[in-house]
Structure formats: structure tokens, C-alpha cells
Coordinates of C-alpha atoms and ligand atoms in Angstrom, one line a residue:
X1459 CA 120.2 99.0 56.1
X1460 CA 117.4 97.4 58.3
X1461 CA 118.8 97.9 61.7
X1462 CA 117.7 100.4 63.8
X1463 CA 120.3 103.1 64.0
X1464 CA 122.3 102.2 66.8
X1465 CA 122.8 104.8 69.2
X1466 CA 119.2 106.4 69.0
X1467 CA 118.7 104.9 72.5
X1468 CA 114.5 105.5 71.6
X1469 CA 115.3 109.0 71.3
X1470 CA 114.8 111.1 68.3
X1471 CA 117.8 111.9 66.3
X1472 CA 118.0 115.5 64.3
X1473 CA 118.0 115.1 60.7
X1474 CA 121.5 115.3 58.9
X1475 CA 121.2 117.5 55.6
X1476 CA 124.0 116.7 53.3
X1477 CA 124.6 119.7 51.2
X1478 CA 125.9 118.6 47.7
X1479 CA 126.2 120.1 44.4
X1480 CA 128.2 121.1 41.5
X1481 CA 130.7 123.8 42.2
X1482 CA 128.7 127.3 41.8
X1483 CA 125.2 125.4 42.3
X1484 CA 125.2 127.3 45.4
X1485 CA 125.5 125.1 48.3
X1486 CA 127.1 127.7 50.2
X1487 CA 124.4 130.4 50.2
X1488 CA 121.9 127.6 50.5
X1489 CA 123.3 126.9 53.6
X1490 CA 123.8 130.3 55.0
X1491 CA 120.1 130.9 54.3
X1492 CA 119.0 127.2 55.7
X1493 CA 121.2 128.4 58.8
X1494 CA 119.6 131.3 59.1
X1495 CA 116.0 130.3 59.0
X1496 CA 116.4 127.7 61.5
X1497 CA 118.2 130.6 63.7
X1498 CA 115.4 132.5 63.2
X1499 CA 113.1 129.9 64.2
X1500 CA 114.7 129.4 67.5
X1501 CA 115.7 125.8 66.1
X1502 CA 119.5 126.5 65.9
X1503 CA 121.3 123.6 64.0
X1504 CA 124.9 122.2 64.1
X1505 CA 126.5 123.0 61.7
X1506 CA 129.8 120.7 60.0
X1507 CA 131.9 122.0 57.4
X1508 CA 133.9 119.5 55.2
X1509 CA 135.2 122.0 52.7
X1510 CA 139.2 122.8 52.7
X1511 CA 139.2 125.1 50.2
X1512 CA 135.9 127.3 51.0
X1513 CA 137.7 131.0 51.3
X1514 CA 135.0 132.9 53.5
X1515 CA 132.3 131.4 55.5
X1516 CA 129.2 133.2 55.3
X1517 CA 127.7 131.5 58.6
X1518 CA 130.1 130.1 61.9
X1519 CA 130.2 126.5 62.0
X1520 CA 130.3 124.4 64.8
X1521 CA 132.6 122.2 63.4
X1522 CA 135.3 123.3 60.7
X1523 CA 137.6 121.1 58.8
X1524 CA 140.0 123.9 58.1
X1525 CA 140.4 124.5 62.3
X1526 CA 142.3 120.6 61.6
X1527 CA 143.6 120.8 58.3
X1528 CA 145.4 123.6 56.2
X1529 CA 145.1 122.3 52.4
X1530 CA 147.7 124.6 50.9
X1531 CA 150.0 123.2 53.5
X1532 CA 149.2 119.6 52.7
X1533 CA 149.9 120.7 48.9
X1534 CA 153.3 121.8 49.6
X1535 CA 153.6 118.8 51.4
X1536 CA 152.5 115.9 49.4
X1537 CA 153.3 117.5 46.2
X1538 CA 149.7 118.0 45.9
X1539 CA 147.6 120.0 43.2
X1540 CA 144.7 121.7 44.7
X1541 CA 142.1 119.0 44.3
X1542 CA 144.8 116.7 45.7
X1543 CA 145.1 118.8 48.1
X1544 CA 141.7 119.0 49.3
X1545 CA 140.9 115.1 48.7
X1546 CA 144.4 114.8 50.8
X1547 CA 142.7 117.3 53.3
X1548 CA 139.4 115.4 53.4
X1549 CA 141.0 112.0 54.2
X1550 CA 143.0 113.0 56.9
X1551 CA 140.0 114.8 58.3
X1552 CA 138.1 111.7 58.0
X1553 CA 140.8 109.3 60.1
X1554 CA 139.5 111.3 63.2
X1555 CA 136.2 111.7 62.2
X1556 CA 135.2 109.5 65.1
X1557 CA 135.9 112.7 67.3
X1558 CA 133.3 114.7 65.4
X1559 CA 130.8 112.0 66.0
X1560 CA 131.4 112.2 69.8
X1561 CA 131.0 116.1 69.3
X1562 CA 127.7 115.9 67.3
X1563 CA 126.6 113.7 70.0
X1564 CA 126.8 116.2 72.6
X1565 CA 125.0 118.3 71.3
X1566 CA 122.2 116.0 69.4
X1567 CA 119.5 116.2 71.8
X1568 CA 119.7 120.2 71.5
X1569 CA 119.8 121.1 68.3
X1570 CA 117.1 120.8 65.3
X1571 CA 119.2 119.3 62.6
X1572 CA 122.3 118.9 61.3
X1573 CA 123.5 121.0 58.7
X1574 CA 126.6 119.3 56.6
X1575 CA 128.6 121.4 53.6
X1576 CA 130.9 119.3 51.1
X1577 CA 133.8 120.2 49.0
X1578 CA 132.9 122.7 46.2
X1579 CA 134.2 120.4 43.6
X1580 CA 131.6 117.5 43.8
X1581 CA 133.1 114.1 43.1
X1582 CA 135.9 114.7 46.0
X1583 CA 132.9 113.9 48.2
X1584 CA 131.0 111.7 46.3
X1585 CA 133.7 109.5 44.5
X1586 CA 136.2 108.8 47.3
X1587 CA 136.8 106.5 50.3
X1588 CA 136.3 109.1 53.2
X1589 CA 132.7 110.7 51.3
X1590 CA 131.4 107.1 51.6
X1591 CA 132.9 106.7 55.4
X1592 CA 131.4 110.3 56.5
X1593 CA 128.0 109.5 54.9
X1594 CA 127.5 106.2 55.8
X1595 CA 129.1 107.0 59.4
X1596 CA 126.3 109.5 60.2
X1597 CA 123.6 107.9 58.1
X1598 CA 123.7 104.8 61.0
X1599 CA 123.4 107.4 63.6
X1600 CA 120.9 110.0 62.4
X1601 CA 118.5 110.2 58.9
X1602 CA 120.5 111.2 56.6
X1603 CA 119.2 113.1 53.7
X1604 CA 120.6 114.1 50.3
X1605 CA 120.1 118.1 49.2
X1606 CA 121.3 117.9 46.4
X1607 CA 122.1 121.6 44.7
X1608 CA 121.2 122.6 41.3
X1609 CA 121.6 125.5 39.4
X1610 CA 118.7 126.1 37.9
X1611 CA 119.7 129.0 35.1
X1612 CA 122.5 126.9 34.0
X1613 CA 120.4 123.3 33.6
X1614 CA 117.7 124.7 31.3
X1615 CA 118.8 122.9 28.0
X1616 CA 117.9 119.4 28.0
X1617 CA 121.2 117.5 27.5
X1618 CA 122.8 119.5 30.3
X1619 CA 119.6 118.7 32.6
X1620 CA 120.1 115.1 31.8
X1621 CA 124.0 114.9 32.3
X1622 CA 122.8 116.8 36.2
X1623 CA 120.2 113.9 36.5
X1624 CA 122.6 111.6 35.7
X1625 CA 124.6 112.9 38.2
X1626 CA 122.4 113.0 41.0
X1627 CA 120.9 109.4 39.6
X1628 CA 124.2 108.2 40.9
X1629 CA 124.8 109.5 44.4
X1630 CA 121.1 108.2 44.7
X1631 CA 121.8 104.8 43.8
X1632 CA 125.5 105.0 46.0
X1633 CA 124.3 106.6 49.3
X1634 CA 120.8 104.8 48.9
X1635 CA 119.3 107.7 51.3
X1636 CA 116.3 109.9 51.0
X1637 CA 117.0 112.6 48.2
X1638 CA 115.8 116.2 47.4
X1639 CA 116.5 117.5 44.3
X1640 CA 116.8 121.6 45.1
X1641 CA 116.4 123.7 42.0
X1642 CA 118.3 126.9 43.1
X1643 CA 118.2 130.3 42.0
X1644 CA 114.7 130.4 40.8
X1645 CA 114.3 134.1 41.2
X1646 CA 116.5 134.2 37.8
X1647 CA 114.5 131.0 36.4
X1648 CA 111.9 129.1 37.6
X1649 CA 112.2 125.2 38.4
X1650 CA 109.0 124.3 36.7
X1651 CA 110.3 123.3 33.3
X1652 CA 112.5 120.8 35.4
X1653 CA 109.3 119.8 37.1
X1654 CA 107.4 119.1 33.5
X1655 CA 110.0 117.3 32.0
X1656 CA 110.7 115.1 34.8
X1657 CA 106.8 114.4 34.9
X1658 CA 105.8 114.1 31.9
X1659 CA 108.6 112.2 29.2
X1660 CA 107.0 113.3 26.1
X1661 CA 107.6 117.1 27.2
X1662 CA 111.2 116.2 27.5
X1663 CA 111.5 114.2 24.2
X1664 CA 110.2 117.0 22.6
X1665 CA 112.3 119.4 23.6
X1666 CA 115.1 117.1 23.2
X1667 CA 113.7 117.1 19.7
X1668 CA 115.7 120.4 19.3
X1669 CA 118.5 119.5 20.4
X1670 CA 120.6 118.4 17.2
X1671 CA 123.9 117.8 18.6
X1672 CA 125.6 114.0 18.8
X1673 CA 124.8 113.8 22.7
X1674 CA 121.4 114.2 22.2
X1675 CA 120.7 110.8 20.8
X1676 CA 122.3 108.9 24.0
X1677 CA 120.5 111.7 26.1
X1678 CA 117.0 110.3 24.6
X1679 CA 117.7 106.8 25.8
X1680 CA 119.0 107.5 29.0
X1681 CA 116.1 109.8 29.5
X1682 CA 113.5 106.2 29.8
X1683 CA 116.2 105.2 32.4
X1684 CA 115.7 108.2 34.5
X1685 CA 111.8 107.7 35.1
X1686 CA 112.4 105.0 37.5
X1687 CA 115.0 107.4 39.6
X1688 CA 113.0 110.5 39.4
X1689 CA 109.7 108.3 41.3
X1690 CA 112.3 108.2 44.2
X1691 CA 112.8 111.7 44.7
X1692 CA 111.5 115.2 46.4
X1693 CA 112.0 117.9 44.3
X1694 CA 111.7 121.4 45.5
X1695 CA 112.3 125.2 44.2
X1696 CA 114.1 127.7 46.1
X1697 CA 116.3 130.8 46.2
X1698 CA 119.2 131.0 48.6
X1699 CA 119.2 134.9 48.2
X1700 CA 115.8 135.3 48.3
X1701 CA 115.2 132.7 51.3
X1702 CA 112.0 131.8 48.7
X1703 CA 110.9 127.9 48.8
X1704 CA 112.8 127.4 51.9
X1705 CA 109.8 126.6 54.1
X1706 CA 109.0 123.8 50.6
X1707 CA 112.8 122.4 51.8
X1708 CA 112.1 121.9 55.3
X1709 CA 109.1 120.2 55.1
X1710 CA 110.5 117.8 52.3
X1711 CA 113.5 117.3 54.9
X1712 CA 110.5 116.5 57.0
X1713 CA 109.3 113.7 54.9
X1714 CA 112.5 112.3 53.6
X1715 CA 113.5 112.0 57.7
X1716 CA 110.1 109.9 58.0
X1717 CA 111.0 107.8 55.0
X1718 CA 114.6 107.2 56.8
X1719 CA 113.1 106.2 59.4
X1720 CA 110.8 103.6 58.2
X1721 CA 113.0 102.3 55.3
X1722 CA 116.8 102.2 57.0
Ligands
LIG166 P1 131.6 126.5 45.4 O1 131.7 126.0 46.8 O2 132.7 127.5 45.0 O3 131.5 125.4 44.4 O4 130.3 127.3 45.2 P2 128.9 127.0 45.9 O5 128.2 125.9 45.2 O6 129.1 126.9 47.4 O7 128.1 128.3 45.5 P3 128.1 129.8 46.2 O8 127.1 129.7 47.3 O9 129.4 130.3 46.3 O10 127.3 130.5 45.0 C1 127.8 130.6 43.7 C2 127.3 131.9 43.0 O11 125.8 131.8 42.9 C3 127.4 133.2 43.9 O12 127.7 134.2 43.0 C4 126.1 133.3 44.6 O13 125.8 134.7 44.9 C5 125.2 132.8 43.5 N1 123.9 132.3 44.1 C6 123.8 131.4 45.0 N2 122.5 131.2 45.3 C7 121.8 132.0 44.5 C8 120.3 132.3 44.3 O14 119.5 131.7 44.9 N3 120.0 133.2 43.3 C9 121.0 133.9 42.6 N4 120.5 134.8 41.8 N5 122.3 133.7 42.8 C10 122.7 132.7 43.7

């Protein structure tokens, strides 16, 4: 990706946040709070909802893919379970998707950044066909950048930490954009164990050390592979219910839209 993006026309594009994570990480308070601190700001965003399934919105979004699609009705009618269902949902979203382009585009030179939430259950964004069309789509429009959600209580052993990184390691290496690693929920545990063992590998082997179980071995070599991925990333602590480390977010949004710029 070395072209300029095409339709910047010299002007300066809002950053796109892509708001991924496991299902529970959190993504939807961490939006409602990102939404809200921008609001407060005076720096409204747009905001783009691709989930089907999400129940109750905690913030209005400009653009809502259950105002085009009903995924209980494209379950009954494909014969769909509920991940079906909302893949289904997704892909037919994404076949007019060129009309929410034209949409963001109206309103691009008045907002501050674009605010996009995925699918609860990950890999329905980040495995399929219209994940890879919707990011790629607005990643050669605007800088793109990867917040990628993580539950902070629930990553503190080290082979679960490593199966997350793993994770992430891979929509890195797939999207190829700017990434932020956001440790959530820090006002139940902080991030900076995450921050030790992901700077220094001999913390990490040692308290892999502990960890007697079968995975652990595999976990210790893939943990060498990870140093390489974890020199390409911004890592910040927050709370979406506390609104703490959100000011950290926005300035590593800040640099990552920098880095899009000079690297894409
Ligand atoms: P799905 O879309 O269902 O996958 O969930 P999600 O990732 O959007 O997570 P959601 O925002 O629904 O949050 C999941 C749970 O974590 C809820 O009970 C939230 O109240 C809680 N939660 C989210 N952020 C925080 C946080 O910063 N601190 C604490 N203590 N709880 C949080």
C-alpha cells in the first residue's frame, strides 16, 4: 500500500478506529466512553456499527447495520444458526457498503474521527470475505487503525496471554495497519504485567516457568516469535467505565494516524 489514498484530494482525512476484540473484552463500553469523550471535547465522531446481533446500544450511531439488516430474520431464512446469521447479515451489509462510503464522505470533513464497532464474536470480522472488503475499503480512504480490545482480568496467566497475542499477531499481519493493543478494565487489574512481559522475554519465560500444563511448552517457543510483532505495536491501559487511560488512547490513535500516513 504505497499510493496515496485516493480520494484525500490534499485534504486531511479523520482517523478510522476499528474496534476489535474478543466477545466480552469490552468493545462496546470502550466505544460508548471513546464516544463520549470526543463529545465532550466538541470533536463529535461518526460513528458505524457493523454488529447484527448487539441488543442495546449504549451510544446513537450514525450508521447502523441493524437499520438494513434483521439477523434473526436472515436466520429463519437461510436456515441460519446465529453466527450464520450474523456472518450472513454482515455480507449482505457489505454488498452495499459502497453507500456507507458515500455517507462517511459527507460528513468527513466535519467530524474528528471515525468510530467503527465489529461483531461481538471476533473472527466473523476478522476471518471472512466482507471484514477484509470493509477494512481494506476504508483503509484506502482514511488511516485506518486497529484497537484491538483486551480483557485485561481474564489474560493474566501466561498461556492465555499468549493465545490473545497470537490472536492479535494475526489481524496484524492480515490488515497490515497501525495497531494498538488496549488493555481494558484496568481498574480491576492493571496492564503492567502485560507491559513487562512483552518487554522483557525473560520475565515471561519465567512465569511461563509455572505454568506446568502441555500448552505451555508450544507457548515458550511461540513466545521468541512474538518479539518481532510486539516492536510493531502501541500498547495502552484503559478503563471503559472509568474513562481512565483514554486521553493514553487518543494520542496513540494520534501516532498510529501519522505512521498511516507515511507508511500506506
Ligand atoms: P460483546 O459484544 O457481547 O462481545 O461484548 P463487548 O466486547 O462489546 O463487551 P461489553 O462492552 O458488553 O462489556 C462486557 C462486560 O465487561 C460488561 O459487563 C461490561 O460492564 C464490562 N466492562 C467493560 N469495560 C469494562 C471496564 O473498563 N471495567 C470493568 N470493570 N468492566 C468493564
Amino acid at each position: 500500500p504505497t499510493e496515496t489514498p485516493a480520494s484525500t484530494n490534499g485534504k486531511k482525512q479523520p482517523p478510522v478506529i476499528l474496534c476489535i476484540g474478543m466477545a466480552g473484552s469490552g468493545k462496546t463500553t470502550f466505544m460508548q466512553r471513546i464516544n463520549a469523550h470526543l463529545h465532550a471535547k466538541k470533536t463529535p465522531p461518526y460513528v458505524v456499527n457493523l454488529d447484527p446481533a448487539v441488543g442495546n446500544l449504549p451510544f446513537t450511531a450514525n450508521i447502523d447495520v441493524r437499520d438494513t439488516v434483521n439477523y434473526k430474520e436472515v436466520m429463519k431464512q437461510y436456515n441460519l444458526g446465529p453466527n450464520g446469521g450474523i456472518l450472513t447479515s454482515l455480507n449482505l451489509f457489505t454488498t452495499k457498503f459502497d453507500q456507507v462510503l458515500d455517507l462517511i464522505a459527507k460528513r468527513a470533513d466535519s467530524v474528528s474521527h471515525i468510530l467503527v464497532d465489529t461483531p461481538g464474536q471476533i473472527e466473523i470480522f476478522t476471518w471472512s470475505a466482507s471484514g477484509s472488503i470493509i477494512t481494506d475499503t476504508l483503509a484506502s480512504t482514511y488511516p485506518t487503525v486497529i484497537a484491538y480490545i483486551i480483557d485485561t482480568p481474564r489474560t493474566t496467566a501466561p498461556a492465555t496471554f499468549m493465545s490473545n497475542m497470537l490472536y492479535a499477531c494475526s489481524i496484524l499481519y492480515k490488515t497490515k495497519l497501525p495497531f494498538i493493543l488496549v488493555f481494558n478494565k484496568t481498574d480491576v487489574v492493571s496492564h503492567e504485567f502485560a507491559v513487562e512481559w512483552m518487554t522483557d522475554f525473560e520475565k515471561f519465560q519465567e512465569a511461563l516457568s509455572h505454568d506446568t500444563t502441555y500448552m505451555s511448552s508450544l507457548m515458550n517457543s511461540m513466545s521468541l516469535v512474538l518479539d518481532e510483532f510486539y516492536s510493531h505495536l502501541k500498547v495502552v491501559g484503559v478503563s471503559a467505565v472509568t474513562g481512565n487511560g483514554v486521553e493514553d488512547f487518543f494520542a496513540a490513535v494520534d501516532e498510529a494516524a501519522v505512521e498511516y500516513e507515511r507508511d500506506y
